[in-house]
Each structure stands twice: as structure tokens, then as C-alpha cells.
Short mmCIF file of N, CA and C in Angstrom, two decimals:
data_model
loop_
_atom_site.label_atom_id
_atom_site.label_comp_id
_atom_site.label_asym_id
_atom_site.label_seq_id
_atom_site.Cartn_x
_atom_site.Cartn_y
_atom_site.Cartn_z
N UNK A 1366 0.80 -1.20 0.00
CA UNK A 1366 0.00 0.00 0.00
C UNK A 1366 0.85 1.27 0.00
N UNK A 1367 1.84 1.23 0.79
CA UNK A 1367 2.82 3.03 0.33
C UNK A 1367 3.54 2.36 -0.66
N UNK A 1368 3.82 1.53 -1.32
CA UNK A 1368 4.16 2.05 -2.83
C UNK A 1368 3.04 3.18 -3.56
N UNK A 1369 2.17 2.57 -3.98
CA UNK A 1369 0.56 3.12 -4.07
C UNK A 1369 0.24 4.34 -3.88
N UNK A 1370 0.67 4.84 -2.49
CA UNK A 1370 0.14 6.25 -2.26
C UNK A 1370 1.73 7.13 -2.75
N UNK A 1371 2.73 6.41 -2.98
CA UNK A 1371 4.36 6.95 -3.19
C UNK A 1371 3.94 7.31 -4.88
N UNK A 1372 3.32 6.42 -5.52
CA UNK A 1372 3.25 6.16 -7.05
C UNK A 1372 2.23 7.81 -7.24
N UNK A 1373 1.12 7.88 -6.26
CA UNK A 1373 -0.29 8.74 -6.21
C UNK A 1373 0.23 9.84 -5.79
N UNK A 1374 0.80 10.01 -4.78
CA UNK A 1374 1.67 11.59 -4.46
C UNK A 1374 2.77 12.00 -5.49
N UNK A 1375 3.25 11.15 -6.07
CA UNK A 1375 4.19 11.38 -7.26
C UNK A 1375 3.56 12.22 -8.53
N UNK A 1376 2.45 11.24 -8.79
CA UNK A 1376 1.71 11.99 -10.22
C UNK A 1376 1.41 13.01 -9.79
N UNK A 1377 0.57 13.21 -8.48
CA UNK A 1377 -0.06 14.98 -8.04
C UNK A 1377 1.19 15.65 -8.26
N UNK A 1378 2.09 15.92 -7.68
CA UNK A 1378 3.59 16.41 -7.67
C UNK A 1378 3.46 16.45 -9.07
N UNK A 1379 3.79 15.82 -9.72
CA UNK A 1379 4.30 16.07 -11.41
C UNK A 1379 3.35 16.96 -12.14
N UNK A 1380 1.71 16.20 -12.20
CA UNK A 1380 1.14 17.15 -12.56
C UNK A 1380 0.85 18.56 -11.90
N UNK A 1381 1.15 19.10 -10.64
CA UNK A 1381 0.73 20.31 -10.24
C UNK A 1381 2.32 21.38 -10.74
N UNK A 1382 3.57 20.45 -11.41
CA UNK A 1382 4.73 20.53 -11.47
C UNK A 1382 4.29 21.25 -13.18
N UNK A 1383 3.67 20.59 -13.72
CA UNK A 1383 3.08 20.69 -15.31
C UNK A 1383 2.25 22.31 -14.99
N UNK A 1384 1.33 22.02 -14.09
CA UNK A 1384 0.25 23.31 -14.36
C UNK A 1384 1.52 25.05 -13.61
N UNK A 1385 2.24 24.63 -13.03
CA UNK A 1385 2.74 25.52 -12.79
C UNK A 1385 3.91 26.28 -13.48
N UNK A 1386 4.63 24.94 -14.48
CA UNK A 1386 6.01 25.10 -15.20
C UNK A 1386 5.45 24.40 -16.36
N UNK A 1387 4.49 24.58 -17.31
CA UNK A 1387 4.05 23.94 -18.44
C UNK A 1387 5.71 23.69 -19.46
N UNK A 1388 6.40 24.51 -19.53
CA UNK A 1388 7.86 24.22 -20.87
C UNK A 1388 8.47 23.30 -19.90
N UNK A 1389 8.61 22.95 -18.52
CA UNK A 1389 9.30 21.78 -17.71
C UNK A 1389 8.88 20.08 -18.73
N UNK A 1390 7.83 20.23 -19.74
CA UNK A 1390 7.48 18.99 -20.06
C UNK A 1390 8.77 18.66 -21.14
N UNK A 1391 9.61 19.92 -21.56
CA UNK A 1391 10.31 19.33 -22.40
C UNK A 1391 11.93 19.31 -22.13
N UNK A 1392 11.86 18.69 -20.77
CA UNK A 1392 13.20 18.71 -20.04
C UNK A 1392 12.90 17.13 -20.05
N UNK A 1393 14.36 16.71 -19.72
CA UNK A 1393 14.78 15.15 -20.27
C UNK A 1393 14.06 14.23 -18.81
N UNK A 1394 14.06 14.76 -17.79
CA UNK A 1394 13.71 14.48 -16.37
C UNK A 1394 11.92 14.34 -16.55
N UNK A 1395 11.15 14.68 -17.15
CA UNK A 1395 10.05 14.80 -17.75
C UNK A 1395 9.45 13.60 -18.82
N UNK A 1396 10.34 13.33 -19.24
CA UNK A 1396 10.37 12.31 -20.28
C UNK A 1396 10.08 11.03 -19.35
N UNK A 1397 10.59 9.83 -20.03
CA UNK A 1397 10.35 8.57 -19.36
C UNK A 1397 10.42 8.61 -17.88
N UNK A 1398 9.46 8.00 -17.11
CA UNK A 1398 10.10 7.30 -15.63
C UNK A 1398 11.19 6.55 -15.90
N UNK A 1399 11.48 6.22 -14.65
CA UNK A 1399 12.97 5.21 -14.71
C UNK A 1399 11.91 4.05 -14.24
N UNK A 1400 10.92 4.01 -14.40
CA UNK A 1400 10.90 2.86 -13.80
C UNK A 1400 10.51 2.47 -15.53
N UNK A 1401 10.10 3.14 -16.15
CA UNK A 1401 9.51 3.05 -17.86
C UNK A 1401 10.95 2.35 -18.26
N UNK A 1402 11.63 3.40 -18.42
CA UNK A 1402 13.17 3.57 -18.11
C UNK A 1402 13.96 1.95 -18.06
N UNK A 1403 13.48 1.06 -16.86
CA UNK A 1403 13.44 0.27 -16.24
C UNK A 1403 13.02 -0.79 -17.31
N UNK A 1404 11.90 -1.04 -17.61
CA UNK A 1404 11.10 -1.79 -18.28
C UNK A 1404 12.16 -2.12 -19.40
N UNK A 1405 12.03 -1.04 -19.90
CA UNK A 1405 12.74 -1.04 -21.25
C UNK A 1405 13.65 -1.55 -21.77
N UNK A 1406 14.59 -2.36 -20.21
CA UNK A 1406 16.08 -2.80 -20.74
C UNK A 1406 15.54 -4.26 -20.41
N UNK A 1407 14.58 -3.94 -19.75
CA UNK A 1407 13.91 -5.60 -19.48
C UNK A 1407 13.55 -6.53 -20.33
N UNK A 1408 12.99 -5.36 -21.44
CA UNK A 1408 12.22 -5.93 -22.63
C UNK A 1408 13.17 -6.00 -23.79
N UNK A 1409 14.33 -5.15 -23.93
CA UNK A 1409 15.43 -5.53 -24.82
C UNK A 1409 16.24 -6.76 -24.11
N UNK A 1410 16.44 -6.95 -22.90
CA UNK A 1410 17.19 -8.00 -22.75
C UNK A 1410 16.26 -9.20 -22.83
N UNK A 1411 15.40 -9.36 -23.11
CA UNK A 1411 14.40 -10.38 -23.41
C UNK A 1411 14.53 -10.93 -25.15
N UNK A 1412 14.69 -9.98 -25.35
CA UNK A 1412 15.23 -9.78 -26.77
C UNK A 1412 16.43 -10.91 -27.15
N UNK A 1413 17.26 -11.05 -26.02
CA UNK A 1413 18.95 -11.74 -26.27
C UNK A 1413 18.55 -12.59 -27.49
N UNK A 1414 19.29 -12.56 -28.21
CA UNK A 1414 19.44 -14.18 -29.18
C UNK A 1414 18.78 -14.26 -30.50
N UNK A 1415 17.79 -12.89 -30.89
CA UNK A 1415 16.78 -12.68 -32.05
C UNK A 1415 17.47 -12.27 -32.54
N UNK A 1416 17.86 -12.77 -34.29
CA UNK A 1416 18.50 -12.81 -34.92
C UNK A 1416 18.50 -11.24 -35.81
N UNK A 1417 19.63 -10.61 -36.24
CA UNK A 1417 19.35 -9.85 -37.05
C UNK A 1417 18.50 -9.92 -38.53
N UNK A 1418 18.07 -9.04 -38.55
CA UNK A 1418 17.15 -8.90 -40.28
C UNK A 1418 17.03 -7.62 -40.14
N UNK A 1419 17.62 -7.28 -41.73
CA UNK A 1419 17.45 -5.89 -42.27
C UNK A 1419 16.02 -5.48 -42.38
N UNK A 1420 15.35 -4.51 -41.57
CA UNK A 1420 13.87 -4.12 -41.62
C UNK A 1420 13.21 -5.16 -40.72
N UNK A 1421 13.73 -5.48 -39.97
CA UNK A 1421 13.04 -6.41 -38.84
C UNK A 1421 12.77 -5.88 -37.42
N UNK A 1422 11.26 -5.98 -37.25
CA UNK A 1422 10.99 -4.96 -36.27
C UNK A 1422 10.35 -5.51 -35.37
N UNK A 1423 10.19 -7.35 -35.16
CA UNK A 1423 9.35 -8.39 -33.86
C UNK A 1423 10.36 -9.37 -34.08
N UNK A 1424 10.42 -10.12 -32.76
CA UNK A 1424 10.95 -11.04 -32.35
C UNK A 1424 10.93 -12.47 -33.52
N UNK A 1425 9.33 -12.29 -33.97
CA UNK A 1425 9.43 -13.84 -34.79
C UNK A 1425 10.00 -13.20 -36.23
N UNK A 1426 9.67 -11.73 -36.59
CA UNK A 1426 10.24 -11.66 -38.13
C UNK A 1426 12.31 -11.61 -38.08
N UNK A 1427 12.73 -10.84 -36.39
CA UNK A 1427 13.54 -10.86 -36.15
C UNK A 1427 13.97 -8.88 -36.37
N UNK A 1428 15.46 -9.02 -35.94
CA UNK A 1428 15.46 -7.28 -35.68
C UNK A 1428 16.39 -6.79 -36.24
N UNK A 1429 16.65 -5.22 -37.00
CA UNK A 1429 17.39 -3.96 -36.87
C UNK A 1429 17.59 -3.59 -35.89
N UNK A 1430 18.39 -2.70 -35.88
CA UNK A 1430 18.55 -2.04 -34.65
C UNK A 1430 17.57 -0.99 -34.22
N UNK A 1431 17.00 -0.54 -35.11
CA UNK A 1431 15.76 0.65 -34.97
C UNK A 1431 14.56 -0.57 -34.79
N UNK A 1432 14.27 -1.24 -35.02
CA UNK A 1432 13.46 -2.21 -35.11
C UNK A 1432 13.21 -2.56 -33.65
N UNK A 1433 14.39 -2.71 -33.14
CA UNK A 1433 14.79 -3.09 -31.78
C UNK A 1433 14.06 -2.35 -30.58
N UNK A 1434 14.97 -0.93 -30.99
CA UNK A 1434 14.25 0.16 -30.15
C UNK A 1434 12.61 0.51 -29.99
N UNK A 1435 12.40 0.39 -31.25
CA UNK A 1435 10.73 0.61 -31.77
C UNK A 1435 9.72 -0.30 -30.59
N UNK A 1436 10.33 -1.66 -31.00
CA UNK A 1436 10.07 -2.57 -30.63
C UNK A 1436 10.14 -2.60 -28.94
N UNK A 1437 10.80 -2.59 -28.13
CA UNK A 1437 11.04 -2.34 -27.04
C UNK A 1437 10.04 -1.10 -26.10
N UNK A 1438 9.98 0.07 -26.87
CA UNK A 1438 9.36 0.72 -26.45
C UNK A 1438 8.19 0.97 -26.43
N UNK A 1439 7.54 0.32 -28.27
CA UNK A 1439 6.32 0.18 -28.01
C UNK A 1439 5.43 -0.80 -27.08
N UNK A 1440 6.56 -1.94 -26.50
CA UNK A 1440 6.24 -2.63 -25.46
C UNK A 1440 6.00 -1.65 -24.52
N UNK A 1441 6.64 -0.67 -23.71
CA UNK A 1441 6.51 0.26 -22.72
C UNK A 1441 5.44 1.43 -22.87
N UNK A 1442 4.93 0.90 -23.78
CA UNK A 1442 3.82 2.22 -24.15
C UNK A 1442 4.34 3.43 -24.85
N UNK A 1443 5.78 3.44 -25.49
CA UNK A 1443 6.12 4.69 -25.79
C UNK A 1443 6.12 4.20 -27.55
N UNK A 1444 6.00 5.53 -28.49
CA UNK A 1444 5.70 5.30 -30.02
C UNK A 1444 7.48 6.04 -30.33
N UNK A 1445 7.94 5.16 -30.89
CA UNK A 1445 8.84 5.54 -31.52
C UNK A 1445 8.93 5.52 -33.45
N UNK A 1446 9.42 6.64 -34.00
CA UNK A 1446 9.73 6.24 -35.57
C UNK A 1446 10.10 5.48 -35.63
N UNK A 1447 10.82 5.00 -36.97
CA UNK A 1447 11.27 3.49 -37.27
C UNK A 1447 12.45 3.34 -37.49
N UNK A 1448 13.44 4.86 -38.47
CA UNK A 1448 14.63 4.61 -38.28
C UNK A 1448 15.31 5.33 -37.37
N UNK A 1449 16.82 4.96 -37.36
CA UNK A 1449 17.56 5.30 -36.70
C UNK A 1449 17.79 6.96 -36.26
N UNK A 1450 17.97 7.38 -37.54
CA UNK A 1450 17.50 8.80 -37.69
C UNK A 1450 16.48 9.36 -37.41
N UNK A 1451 15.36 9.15 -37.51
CA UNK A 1451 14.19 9.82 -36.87
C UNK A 1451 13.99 9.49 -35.43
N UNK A 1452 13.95 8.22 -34.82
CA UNK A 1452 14.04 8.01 -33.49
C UNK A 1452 15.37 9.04 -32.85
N UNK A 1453 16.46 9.61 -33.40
CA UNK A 1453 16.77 10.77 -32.79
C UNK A 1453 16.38 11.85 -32.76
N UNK A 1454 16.00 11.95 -33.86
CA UNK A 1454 15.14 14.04 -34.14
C UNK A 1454 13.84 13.76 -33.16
N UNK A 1455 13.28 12.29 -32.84
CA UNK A 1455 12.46 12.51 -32.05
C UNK A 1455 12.93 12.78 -30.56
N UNK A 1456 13.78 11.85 -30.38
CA UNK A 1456 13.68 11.94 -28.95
C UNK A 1456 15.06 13.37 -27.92
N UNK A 1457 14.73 13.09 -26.84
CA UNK A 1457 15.71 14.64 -25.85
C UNK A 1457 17.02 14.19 -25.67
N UNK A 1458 17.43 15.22 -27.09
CA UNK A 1458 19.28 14.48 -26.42
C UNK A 1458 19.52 14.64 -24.74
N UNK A 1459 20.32 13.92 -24.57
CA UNK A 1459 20.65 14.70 -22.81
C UNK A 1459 22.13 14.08 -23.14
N UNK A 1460 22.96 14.26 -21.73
CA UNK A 1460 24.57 14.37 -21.96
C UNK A 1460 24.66 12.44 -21.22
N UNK A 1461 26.48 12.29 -21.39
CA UNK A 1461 26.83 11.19 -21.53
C UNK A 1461 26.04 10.77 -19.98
N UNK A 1462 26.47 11.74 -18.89
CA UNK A 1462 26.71 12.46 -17.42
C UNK A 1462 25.43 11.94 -17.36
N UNK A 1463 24.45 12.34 -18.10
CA UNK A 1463 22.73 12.44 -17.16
C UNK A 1463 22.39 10.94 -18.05
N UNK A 1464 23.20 10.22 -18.58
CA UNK A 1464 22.53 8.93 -19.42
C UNK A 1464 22.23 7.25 -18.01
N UNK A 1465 20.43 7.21 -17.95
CA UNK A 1465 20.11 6.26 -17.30
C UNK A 1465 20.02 4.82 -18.34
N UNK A 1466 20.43 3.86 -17.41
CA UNK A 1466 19.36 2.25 -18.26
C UNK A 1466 18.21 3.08 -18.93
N UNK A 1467 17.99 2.62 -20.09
CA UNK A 1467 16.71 2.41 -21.07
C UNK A 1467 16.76 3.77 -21.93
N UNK A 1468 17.64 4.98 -21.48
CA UNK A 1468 17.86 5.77 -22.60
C UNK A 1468 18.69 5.14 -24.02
N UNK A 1469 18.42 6.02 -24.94
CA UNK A 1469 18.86 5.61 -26.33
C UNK A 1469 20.52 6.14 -26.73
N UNK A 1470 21.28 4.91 -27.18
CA UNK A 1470 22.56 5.41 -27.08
C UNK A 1470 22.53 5.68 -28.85
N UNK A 1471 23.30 6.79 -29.48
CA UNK A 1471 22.82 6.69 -31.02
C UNK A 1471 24.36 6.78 -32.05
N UNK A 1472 24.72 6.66 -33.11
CA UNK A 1472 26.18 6.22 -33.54
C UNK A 1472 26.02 7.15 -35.06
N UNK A 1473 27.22 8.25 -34.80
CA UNK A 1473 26.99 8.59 -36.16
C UNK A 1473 26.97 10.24 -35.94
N UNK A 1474 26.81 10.75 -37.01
CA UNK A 1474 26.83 12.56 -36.41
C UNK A 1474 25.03 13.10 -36.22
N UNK A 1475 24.60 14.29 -35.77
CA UNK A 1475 23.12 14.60 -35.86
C UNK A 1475 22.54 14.54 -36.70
N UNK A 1476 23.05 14.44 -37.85
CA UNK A 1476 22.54 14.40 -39.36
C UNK A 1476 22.86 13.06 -40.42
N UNK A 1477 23.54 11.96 -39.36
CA UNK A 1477 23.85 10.77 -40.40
C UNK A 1477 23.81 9.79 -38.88
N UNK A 1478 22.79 9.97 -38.17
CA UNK A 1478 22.69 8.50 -37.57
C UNK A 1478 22.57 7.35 -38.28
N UNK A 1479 23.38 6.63 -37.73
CA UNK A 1479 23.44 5.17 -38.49
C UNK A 1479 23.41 3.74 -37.32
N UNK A 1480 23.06 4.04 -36.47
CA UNK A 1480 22.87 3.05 -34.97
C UNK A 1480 22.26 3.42 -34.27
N UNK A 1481 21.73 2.32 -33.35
CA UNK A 1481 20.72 2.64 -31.91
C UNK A 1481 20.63 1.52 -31.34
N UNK A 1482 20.83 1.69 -30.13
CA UNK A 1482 20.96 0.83 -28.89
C UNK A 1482 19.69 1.20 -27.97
N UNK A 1483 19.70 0.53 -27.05
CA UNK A 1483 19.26 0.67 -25.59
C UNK A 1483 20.21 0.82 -24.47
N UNK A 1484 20.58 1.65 -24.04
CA UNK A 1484 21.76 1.81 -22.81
C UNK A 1484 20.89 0.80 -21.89
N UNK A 1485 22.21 -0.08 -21.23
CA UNK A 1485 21.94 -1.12 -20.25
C UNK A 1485 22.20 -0.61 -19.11
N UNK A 1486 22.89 0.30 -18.99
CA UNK A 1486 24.13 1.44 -17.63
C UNK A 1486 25.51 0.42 -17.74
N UNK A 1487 26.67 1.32 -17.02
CA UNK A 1487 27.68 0.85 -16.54
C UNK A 1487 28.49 0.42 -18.16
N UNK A 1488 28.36 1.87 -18.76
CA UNK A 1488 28.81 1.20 -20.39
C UNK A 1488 28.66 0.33 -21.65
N UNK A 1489 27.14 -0.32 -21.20
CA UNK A 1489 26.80 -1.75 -21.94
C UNK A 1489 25.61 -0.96 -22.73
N UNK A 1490 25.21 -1.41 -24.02
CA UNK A 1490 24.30 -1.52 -24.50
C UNK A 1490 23.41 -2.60 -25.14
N UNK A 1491 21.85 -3.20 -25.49
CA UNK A 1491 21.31 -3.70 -26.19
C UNK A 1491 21.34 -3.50 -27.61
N UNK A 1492 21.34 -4.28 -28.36
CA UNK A 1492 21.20 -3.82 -29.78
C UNK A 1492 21.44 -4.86 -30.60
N UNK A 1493 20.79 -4.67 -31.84
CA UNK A 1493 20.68 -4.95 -32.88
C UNK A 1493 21.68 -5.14 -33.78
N UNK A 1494 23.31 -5.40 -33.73
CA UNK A 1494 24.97 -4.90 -34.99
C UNK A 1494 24.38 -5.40 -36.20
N UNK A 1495 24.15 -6.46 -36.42
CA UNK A 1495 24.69 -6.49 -38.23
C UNK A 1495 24.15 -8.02 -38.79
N UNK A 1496 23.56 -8.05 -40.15
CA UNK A 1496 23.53 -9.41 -40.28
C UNK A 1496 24.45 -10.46 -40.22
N UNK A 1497 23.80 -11.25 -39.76
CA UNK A 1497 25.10 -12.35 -39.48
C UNK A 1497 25.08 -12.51 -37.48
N UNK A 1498 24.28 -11.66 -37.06
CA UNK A 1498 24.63 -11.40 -35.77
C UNK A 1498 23.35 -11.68 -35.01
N UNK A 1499 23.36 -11.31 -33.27
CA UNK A 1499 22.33 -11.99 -32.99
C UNK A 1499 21.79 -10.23 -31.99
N UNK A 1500 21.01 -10.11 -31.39
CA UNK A 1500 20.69 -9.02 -29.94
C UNK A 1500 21.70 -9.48 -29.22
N UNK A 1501 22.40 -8.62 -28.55
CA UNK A 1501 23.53 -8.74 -27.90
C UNK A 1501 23.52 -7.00 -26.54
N UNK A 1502 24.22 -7.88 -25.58
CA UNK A 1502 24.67 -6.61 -25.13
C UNK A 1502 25.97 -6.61 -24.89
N UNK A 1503 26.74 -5.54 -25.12
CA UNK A 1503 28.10 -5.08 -25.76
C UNK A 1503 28.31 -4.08 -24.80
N UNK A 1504 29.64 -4.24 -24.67
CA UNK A 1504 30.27 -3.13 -24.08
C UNK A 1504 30.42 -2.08 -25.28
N UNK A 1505 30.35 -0.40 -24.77
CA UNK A 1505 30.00 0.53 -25.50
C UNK A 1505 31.62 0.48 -26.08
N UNK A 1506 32.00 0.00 -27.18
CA UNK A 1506 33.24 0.59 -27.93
C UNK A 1506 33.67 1.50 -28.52
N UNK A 1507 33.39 2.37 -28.18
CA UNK A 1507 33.93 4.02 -28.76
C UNK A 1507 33.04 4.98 -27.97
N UNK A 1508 33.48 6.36 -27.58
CA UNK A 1508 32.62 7.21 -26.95
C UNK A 1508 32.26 8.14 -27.80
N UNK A 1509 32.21 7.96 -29.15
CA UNK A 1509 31.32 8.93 -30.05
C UNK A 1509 30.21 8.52 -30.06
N UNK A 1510 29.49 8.60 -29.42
CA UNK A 1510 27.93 8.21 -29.35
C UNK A 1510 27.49 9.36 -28.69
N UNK A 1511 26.15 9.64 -29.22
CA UNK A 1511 24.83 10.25 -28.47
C UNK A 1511 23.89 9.60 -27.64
N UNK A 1512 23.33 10.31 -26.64
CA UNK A 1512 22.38 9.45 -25.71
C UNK A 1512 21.48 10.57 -25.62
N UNK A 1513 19.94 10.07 -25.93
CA UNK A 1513 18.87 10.98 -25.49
C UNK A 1513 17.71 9.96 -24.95
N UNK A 1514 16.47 10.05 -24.85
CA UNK A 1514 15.40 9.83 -23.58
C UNK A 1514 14.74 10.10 -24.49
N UNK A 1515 13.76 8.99 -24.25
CA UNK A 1515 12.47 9.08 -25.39
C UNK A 1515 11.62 9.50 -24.51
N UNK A 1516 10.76 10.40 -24.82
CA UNK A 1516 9.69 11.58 -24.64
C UNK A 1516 8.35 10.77 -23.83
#
């Protein structure tokens, strides 16, 4: 039961947080719960072992890496585009510093994404690499990556 009233005093808080600071909705802290947040790496690591396919966006047709993400989140209730590139113009960049589990790690410059993960934390990501390959989580190999929070 105080989870319950913790979960119920939370939303009042947020929403009386909304009616008072309406532009606060488009701060990265605003975006997903962590517990959404949470879900999300649950449902990509559920994922382990589904084989890559170019344009593959479910478990039985198999996955992309945008496919992946799509996929994952529309499990969590959240709508993501389909490629790589638009799932960034959609979602709130935020910095390496503020990156939780289940934010989106992205590969490539702002204008030529070419990858997308699921940050696992502690440097690891979910994802989708390459045909020939399977869902995997990987240690992050290079720090040119972007990380933003789907909305």
C-alpha cells in the first residue's frame, strides 16, 4: 500500500509541477520514468538471441537495430519512428553524465545516424549490430555516441 500512495503523491507532484512550469514537459527528467526507463532494458534483454534482419521490427520476423528500439518501447507504451535517424530528431538528447538504463545510445553525427541501442548502464548496450549477428549486449566501444530519452 505506500508504494501506491508513493506512485499517487508522485503523479499529483508532477502534474501540479506541469500546471505551474508547463515548458518543464520538455526537459529530459520529464520524459520517461525510470521505472519506464526500467522496463525497457527488461524488454530488450528479453530480446537476447533474435536474430538480425534488415527491416526487422518483432521477435518472430527478427530485428534492426531501430526495429529493436521501436520494438522495445512500443512494449513500454512509448511510439517511436522506425529509423535510426528519426528516433533521434524525435527523442531529448541529454549528456553522456545524465545517461540512465533504457535511454537511447545513437552512432553517427546529428545528421547521419546510423545506430541505436538501448543503454543497459555501466557502459553496456542492447542492440541490434549487423547481419550475421544476434541481440547482444556489448560493451559501449567508442565514446562517439549520443544518448537521449524518449519523450
Amino acid at each position: 500500500m505506500p508504494a501506491r500512495v508513493a506512485s499517487i503523491l508522485m503523479a499529483l507532484f508532477l502534474a501540479l509541477g506541469l500546471l505551474v512550469a508547463p515548458s518543464s514537459t520538455q526537459r529530459a527528467d520529464a520524459a520517461v520514468s525510470a521505472t519506464t526507463s526500467y522496463q525497457a532494458v527488461r524488454v530488450a534483454a528479453a530480446q537476447k538471441g533474435i536474430r538480425y534482419v534488415y527491416g526487422g521490427a518483432s521477435p518472430r520476423a527478427g530485428f534492426d537495430c531501430s526495429g529493436l528500439t521501436k520494438y522495445v518501447f512500443g512494449k513500454v507504451g512509448k511510439r517511436l519512428p522506425r529509423t535510426a535517424q528519426a528516433q533521434y530528431n524525435a527523442a531529448y538528447k541529454i549528456s553522456r553524465k545524465s545517461a540512465r538504463p533504457g535511454d537511447l545510445v545513437f552512432f553517427g553525427g546529428s545528421r547521419s545516424i546510423y545506430h541505436v541501442g538501448v543503454y543497459a548502464g555501466g557502459g553496456y548496450i542492447w542492440h541490434a549490430p549487423r547481419p550475421g549477428k544476434r541481440v547482444s549486449k556489448v560493451k559501449l566501444w567508442t565514446s562517439a555516441v549520443k544518448f537521449a530519452r524518449v519523450r
